[in-house]
Steps between C-alpha positions, in 0.01 A plus 500: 500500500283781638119500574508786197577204246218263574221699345312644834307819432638836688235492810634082577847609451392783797359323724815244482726727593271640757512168666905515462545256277827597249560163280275244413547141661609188314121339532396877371749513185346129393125536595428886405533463084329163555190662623494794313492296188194289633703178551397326786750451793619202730793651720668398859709700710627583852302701729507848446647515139245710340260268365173704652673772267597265189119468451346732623668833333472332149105411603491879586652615149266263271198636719552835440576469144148370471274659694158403395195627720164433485248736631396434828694193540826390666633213277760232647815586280744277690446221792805415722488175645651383810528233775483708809338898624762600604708447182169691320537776751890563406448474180157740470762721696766482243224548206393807651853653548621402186165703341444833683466763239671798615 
């Protein structure tokens, strides 16, 4: 299975391989169509098996399939929770890699 078959728009599928990544991990194969189809998503793995990424690039696609403004006004599209900065800070890092528009 290939990033290509999950569903990602052309500028996500990018800025993966910008950041080197060829295959999608086991924890991204399972949650990716999850989110995409708006299921909600209860998943556990190992340190540094993709799971910033097995959220977040699906996030990124729904988000920019709807991009509703209104004038004037910044609207909260998506909150990420979590239980420490520094986990925020990697994963506001990852969030902003995964989205640069070329």
């Amino acid at each position: 299975m290939s990033f290509d078959s999950l569903g990602l728009n052309a500028d996500i599928l990018r800025a993966i391989t910008e950041q080197k990544y060829s295959a999608p991990t086991p924890i991204q194969k399972k949650a990716i169509p999850e989110v995409l189809a708006g299921r909600d998503l209860m998943a556990s793995a190992q340190t540094g098996t993709g799971k910033t990424a097995g959220f977040t690039l699906p996030l990124l696609q729904l988000l920019s399939e709807n991009q509703s403004l209104i004038k004037g006004r910044r609207p909260v599209r998506a909150l990420i929770l979590t239980p420490t900065r520094e986990l925020a800070a990697q994963i506001g890092d990852n969030v902003k890699n995964y989205s640069r528009i070329p």
